[in-house]
């Protein structure tokens, strides 16, 4: 009898132990329930889910500052000339690196060594590794060539039907995706773990300046392209991506929805808004657009971001950051704001040492809501 009692006791304990182990099995040591994090790729790696979780966490604390090609070049310098230095115009002005780093992988599809803006993919990989170690968020756009004409992204010859399943350029597109996939799969940290990336393909599709947008494509074909691209990447073993959808400035929710492939295919909602004319109109556009995107993001329980922005004409405006950009993004809930590249004095979107808005940028950078790399690391760690 004693033995039976002991056995019952042991079995009870064992059952409790199994239940407890299973419960903790879906949580990491940091208490994150990975099973409950749903992203568009059901097979996404834990690091990818963690990135999604971190982005949501950041958006509740402030707005991460981002810059395109931040460490690749700046005004008056190019990384290749100073290969051992992780330099950034932003760091030189504000004292810290951007928290979000944007790259463009246009021409990876062609098997080239450099992207369309002469940044080498090897350098990109090396910097991504270093920045990932510091806790940065990596995002990528893709100004890919026109697959029908071999012209650039800006060659408006319709090309989407040709690369959809059954199209005459399908084979070529599949090759392009294999090259793209190989690049994503080559982004690994020191321990050999894949580095997650926010991939933002086929952006600004509501405008007609790219072959995949506006008058050059039907919304149905665009959505199909999005889905098939995602499918092909997954088939090529890529599971380290969050997918961001970002039209250019919209005037209504309908415009945002026009090309939207559906909640199950998108992880982050975005919008690109440039200050091309009046400051006041720009601030209004940012406020209004982020309100529209926010509403949709809340319903879908997804983070959102101002995925590209900038003023290409600071010459006249030394206080653009605190007086024009900040009033538009303040309290908006946007996870990040990414400034476009500092290519040359006639084509730059953030500040740099000696630039006219430098002082104002420092003030902007010191705002509690605006987060740089170290601040973001403190939030996510
Ligand atoms: C555009 C411009 C181009 C560049 C492209 C991709 O907005 O900056 O000069 O080639 O982005 O980065």
XYZ file of C-alpha atoms and ligand atoms in Angstrom:
393
model
C 0.000 0.000 0.000
C 2.793 2.369 0.901
C 4.318 1.738 -2.512
C 1.006 2.643 -4.258
C 0.798 5.924 -2.347
C 4.382 6.796 -3.253
C 3.762 5.944 -6.869
C 0.655 8.144 -6.984
C 2.626 10.946 -5.347
C 5.500 10.551 -7.787
C 3.147 10.479 -10.788
C 1.407 13.645 -9.551
C 4.763 15.413 -9.152
C 5.862 14.229 -12.573
C 2.687 15.552 -14.199
C 3.190 18.938 -12.519
C 6.821 18.956 -13.632
C 5.880 18.155 -17.234
C 3.254 20.925 -17.270
C 5.707 23.429 -15.832
C 8.419 22.437 -18.308
C 6.009 22.785 -21.213
C 4.905 26.181 -20.033
C 8.440 27.444 -19.692
C 9.347 25.683 -22.936
C 7.602 28.340 -24.972
C 9.239 31.166 -23.075
C 12.839 32.207 -23.230
C 14.924 33.061 -20.208
C 13.867 36.674 -20.810
C 10.217 35.662 -20.454
C 9.232 36.215 -24.078
C 6.513 33.899 -25.317
C 7.797 33.254 -28.844
C 4.855 31.056 -29.779
C 2.494 33.951 -29.313
C 4.500 36.225 -31.652
C 2.898 35.888 -35.066
C 4.723 37.255 -38.090
C 4.028 36.813 -41.792
C 6.560 34.008 -42.130
C 5.303 31.173 -39.925
C 8.796 29.698 -40.041
C 10.534 32.904 -38.944
C 13.584 32.449 -36.725
C 13.458 33.363 -33.036
C 15.735 36.332 -33.698
C 13.232 37.608 -36.276
C 10.381 37.284 -33.804
C 12.512 38.964 -31.173
C 13.142 41.856 -33.551
C 9.388 42.208 -34.059
C 8.860 42.158 -30.312
C 11.630 44.759 -29.821
C 10.186 47.060 -32.467
C 6.830 46.979 -30.712
C 8.521 47.664 -27.401
C 10.504 50.589 -28.819
C 7.379 52.148 -30.318
C 5.864 52.364 -26.836
C 8.891 54.242 -25.534
C 9.757 56.659 -28.304
C 10.838 57.030 -31.918
C 14.044 55.378 -33.082
C 16.157 57.525 -35.375
C 17.218 55.924 -38.646
C 19.491 56.867 -41.527
C 20.087 55.292 -44.939
C 23.682 54.174 -45.630
C 24.707 55.882 -42.382
C 28.107 54.208 -42.046
C 28.845 53.626 -45.728
C 29.474 57.261 -46.625
C 28.621 60.820 -45.704
C 29.249 64.298 -46.977
C 32.927 64.542 -47.882
C 33.868 60.961 -46.963
C 33.407 57.407 -48.115
C 33.978 54.348 -45.993
C 36.341 52.747 -48.525
C 38.845 55.510 -47.839
C 38.769 54.834 -44.085
C 38.049 51.112 -43.895
C 38.796 50.629 -40.211
C 36.446 53.269 -38.947
C 32.719 52.881 -38.359
C 31.928 56.463 -39.159
C 28.592 58.285 -39.426
C 27.638 61.929 -40.079
C 24.935 61.525 -37.451
C 27.322 60.242 -34.807
C 29.676 63.096 -35.505
C 26.918 65.620 -34.914
C 24.839 63.957 -32.178
C 27.379 61.725 -30.436
C 25.697 58.403 -31.161
C 24.838 56.208 -34.136
C 21.342 55.997 -35.567
C 19.326 53.147 -34.052
C 17.932 52.088 -37.425
C 20.221 51.527 -40.408
C 18.792 51.441 -43.901
C 20.489 49.810 -46.885
C 19.482 49.338 -50.495
C 20.177 46.026 -52.150
C 19.448 47.132 -55.706
C 21.717 45.162 -58.121
C 22.107 42.177 -55.786
C 19.719 40.547 -58.283
C 22.304 41.008 -61.026
C 25.044 39.276 -59.065
C 27.017 42.535 -58.837
C 29.540 43.258 -56.078
C 28.220 46.800 -55.455
C 24.723 48.211 -55.142
C 23.300 50.901 -57.406
C 24.837 53.614 -55.214
C 28.343 52.033 -55.273
C 28.140 50.527 -51.777
C 29.798 47.121 -51.814
C 27.686 44.240 -50.540
C 30.698 42.935 -48.631
C 30.966 46.233 -46.767
C 27.221 46.205 -46.138
C 27.479 42.734 -44.630
C 30.425 43.712 -42.444
C 28.699 46.835 -41.140
C 25.435 44.999 -40.575
C 27.324 42.472 -38.441
C 28.947 45.236 -36.383
C 25.740 47.225 -36.003
C 23.684 44.167 -35.143
C 26.088 43.462 -32.328
C 25.427 46.950 -30.979
C 21.658 46.344 -31.105
C 20.764 48.285 -34.262
C 17.711 47.547 -36.389
C 18.540 46.791 -40.018
C 16.100 47.600 -42.806
C 16.474 47.133 -46.564
C 14.811 48.554 -49.608
C 15.327 47.120 -53.087
C 15.734 49.388 -56.120
C 15.947 46.442 -58.467
C 16.300 46.745 -62.219
C 13.436 46.339 -64.642
C 13.399 42.602 -65.455
C 11.906 43.126 -68.908
C 14.184 45.844 -70.269
C 17.186 45.573 -67.919
C 16.719 49.297 -67.352
C 16.681 50.728 -63.845
C 13.874 50.780 -61.245
C 12.777 54.025 -62.874
C 12.279 52.394 -66.284
C 8.495 52.415 -66.333
C 8.018 49.682 -68.901
C 5.404 47.392 -67.321
C 7.137 44.266 -66.052
C 5.137 42.769 -63.200
C 3.004 40.307 -65.264
C 6.201 39.012 -66.874
C 7.686 37.894 -63.566
C 4.580 36.425 -61.959
C 4.219 32.626 -62.103
C 3.867 31.632 -65.746
C 5.264 34.923 -67.057
C 7.955 35.054 -69.748
C 10.594 36.472 -67.397
C 9.769 34.150 -64.498
C 12.944 32.133 -64.729
C 15.015 35.278 -64.564
C 13.049 36.516 -61.554
C 13.552 33.233 -59.749
C 17.292 33.599 -60.339
C 17.135 37.149 -58.997
C 15.346 35.933 -55.868
C 17.927 33.180 -55.384
C 20.674 35.815 -55.390
C 18.692 37.964 -53.000
C 18.094 34.955 -50.755
C 21.791 34.081 -50.754
C 22.589 37.573 -49.527
C 20.051 37.410 -46.687
C 21.368 33.980 -45.735
C 24.924 35.329 -45.623
C 24.076 37.858 -42.900
C 25.229 36.065 -39.775
C 26.539 37.129 -36.397
C 29.726 35.841 -34.781
C 27.940 32.755 -33.493
C 26.633 31.919 -36.931
C 23.064 33.027 -36.195
C 21.162 34.760 -38.978
C 20.717 38.498 -38.529
C 17.063 39.531 -38.927
C 16.205 42.301 -41.367
C 13.130 44.439 -42.005
C 12.728 43.961 -45.764
C 10.787 46.708 -47.532
C 10.441 45.668 -51.166
C 8.426 47.377 -53.866
C 8.026 50.617 -51.948
C 6.180 53.792 -53.034
C 3.929 51.684 -55.242
C 1.173 54.311 -55.285
C 3.433 56.592 -57.330
C 4.183 55.933 -61.003
C 7.958 56.453 -60.936
C 8.947 52.781 -60.538
C 8.019 49.907 -62.868
C 6.137 48.220 -59.987
C 3.904 51.171 -59.145
C 0.973 53.376 -60.084
C 0.111 53.449 -63.777
C 2.667 50.757 -64.522
C 0.927 47.961 -62.624
C -2.544 46.822 -61.610
C -3.184 46.587 -57.855
C -4.030 42.897 -58.272
C -0.728 42.129 -59.989
C 1.143 44.127 -57.358
C -0.416 42.124 -54.535
C 0.331 38.898 -56.356
C 3.956 39.990 -56.848
C 4.270 40.669 -53.131
C 2.900 37.262 -52.201
C 4.922 35.344 -54.778
C 8.114 37.163 -53.789
C 7.568 36.260 -50.161
C 6.801 32.678 -51.145
C 9.939 32.411 -53.281
C 12.115 33.777 -50.493
C 10.689 31.230 -48.092
C 11.199 28.447 -50.644
C 14.817 29.577 -50.869
C 15.191 29.093 -47.130
C 14.940 32.720 -46.020
C 13.277 32.965 -42.617
C 15.010 35.995 -41.164
C 12.771 38.734 -42.546
C 10.017 40.994 -41.349
C 8.143 42.487 -44.302
C 7.341 46.208 -44.420
C 4.813 47.739 -46.814
C 5.257 51.442 -47.524
C 3.454 53.616 -50.058
C 4.494 57.193 -50.705
C 2.467 60.031 -49.083
C -1.190 59.016 -49.117
C -4.307 61.126 -49.109
C -6.665 58.523 -47.646
C -6.904 55.113 -46.065
C -8.203 53.788 -49.395
C -4.990 54.846 -51.060
C -2.975 52.962 -48.449
C -5.153 49.878 -48.975
C -5.121 49.947 -52.760
C -2.007 47.784 -53.138
C -1.953 46.264 -49.635
C -1.483 42.508 -49.961
C -3.221 41.696 -46.662
C -2.368 41.528 -42.968
C -1.036 38.002 -43.169
C 1.684 39.035 -45.659
C 2.896 42.197 -43.922
C 4.571 42.753 -40.553
C 5.221 46.474 -40.427
C 3.173 49.262 -41.964
C 5.008 52.257 -43.318
C 4.836 55.394 -45.366
C 7.493 57.488 -47.185
C 6.996 61.245 -46.981
C 9.422 63.856 -48.308
C 9.476 67.570 -47.656
C 9.507 68.631 -51.293
C 7.723 71.945 -50.919
C 6.264 73.890 -47.996
C 7.274 72.973 -44.447
C 3.804 73.470 -43.090
C 2.240 71.199 -45.677
C 4.876 68.573 -44.928
C 4.203 68.631 -41.169
C 0.482 68.277 -41.872
C 1.076 65.406 -44.294
C 3.209 63.581 -41.740
C 0.662 64.011 -38.960
C -2.272 62.995 -41.119
C -0.498 60.067 -42.796
C 0.763 58.661 -39.527
C -2.750 58.911 -38.110
C -4.110 56.860 -41.002
C -1.359 54.272 -40.748
C -1.610 54.139 -36.964
C -5.332 53.401 -37.113
C -4.710 50.502 -39.443
C -1.716 49.316 -37.429
C -3.690 49.232 -34.198
C -6.455 47.164 -35.806
C -3.913 44.729 -37.220
C -1.797 44.822 -34.041
C 1.364 45.691 -35.985
C 4.031 48.364 -35.546
C 4.371 51.173 -38.069
C 7.112 53.541 -39.182
C 7.953 56.621 -41.211
C 10.065 54.490 -43.510
C 11.652 57.314 -45.549
C 11.740 61.030 -45.068
C 13.883 64.107 -45.432
C 14.164 67.628 -46.652
C 16.358 67.996 -49.665
C 16.766 71.692 -49.180
C 18.029 72.602 -45.729
C 19.863 75.569 -47.177
C 16.963 77.793 -46.289
C 15.964 76.121 -43.063
C 18.251 75.720 -40.062
C 15.486 74.548 -37.712
C 13.774 71.859 -39.792
C 14.243 69.120 -37.194
C 12.544 70.692 -34.200
C 10.119 72.974 -36.067
C 9.010 70.885 -39.043
C 9.787 67.174 -38.637
C 9.249 66.818 -34.896
C 5.780 68.434 -34.756
C 4.681 65.857 -37.366
C 5.988 62.749 -35.603
C 5.604 63.795 -31.968
C 3.460 61.349 -29.974
C 2.507 59.535 -33.171
C 3.485 56.060 -31.992
C 5.716 55.541 -35.015
C 8.447 53.018 -34.206
C 11.096 54.801 -36.236
C 11.778 57.575 -38.705
C 14.382 56.938 -41.387
C 16.154 59.819 -43.101
C 17.347 59.172 -46.622
C 20.992 59.159 -47.628
C 23.709 61.785 -47.337
C 25.003 61.277 -50.869
C 26.491 64.655 -51.803
C 25.935 68.354 -50.998
C 23.151 68.556 -53.582
C 21.510 65.291 -52.458
C 21.468 64.795 -48.700
C 18.634 64.316 -46.234
C 20.138 64.259 -42.755
C 22.685 66.610 -41.247
C 26.506 66.495 -41.123
C 29.251 68.470 -39.368
C 29.168 72.085 -40.470
C 25.741 71.772 -42.101
C 23.230 74.557 -41.466
C 20.745 72.552 -39.363
C 23.411 70.868 -37.242
C 22.642 72.806 -34.062
C 18.927 72.162 -34.389
C 19.587 68.500 -35.031
C 21.444 68.242 -31.731
C 18.442 69.726 -29.970
C 16.161 67.284 -31.758
C 18.457 64.389 -30.869
C 18.327 65.337 -27.201
C 14.532 65.130 -27.049
C 13.505 62.287 -24.784
C 11.241 60.810 -27.412
C 13.956 60.530 -30.084
C 16.058 57.407 -29.605
C 19.565 56.672 -30.807
C 21.468 53.407 -30.734
C 22.457 53.281 -27.083
C 18.998 54.314 -25.926
C 17.380 51.621 -28.026
C 19.783 49.046 -26.711
C 18.814 49.973 -23.173
C 15.155 49.479 -24.012
C 15.537 46.121 -25.699
C 18.077 44.578 -23.341
C 16.917 57.566 -54.513
C 18.096 58.470 -54.750
C 18.981 57.771 -55.747
C 19.362 56.373 -55.245
C 18.147 55.589 -54.819
C 18.499 54.274 -54.155
O 15.953 58.161 -53.746
O 18.795 58.716 -53.552
O 20.147 58.541 -55.938
O 20.048 55.670 -56.240
O 17.374 56.361 -53.936
O 19.248 54.446 -53.005
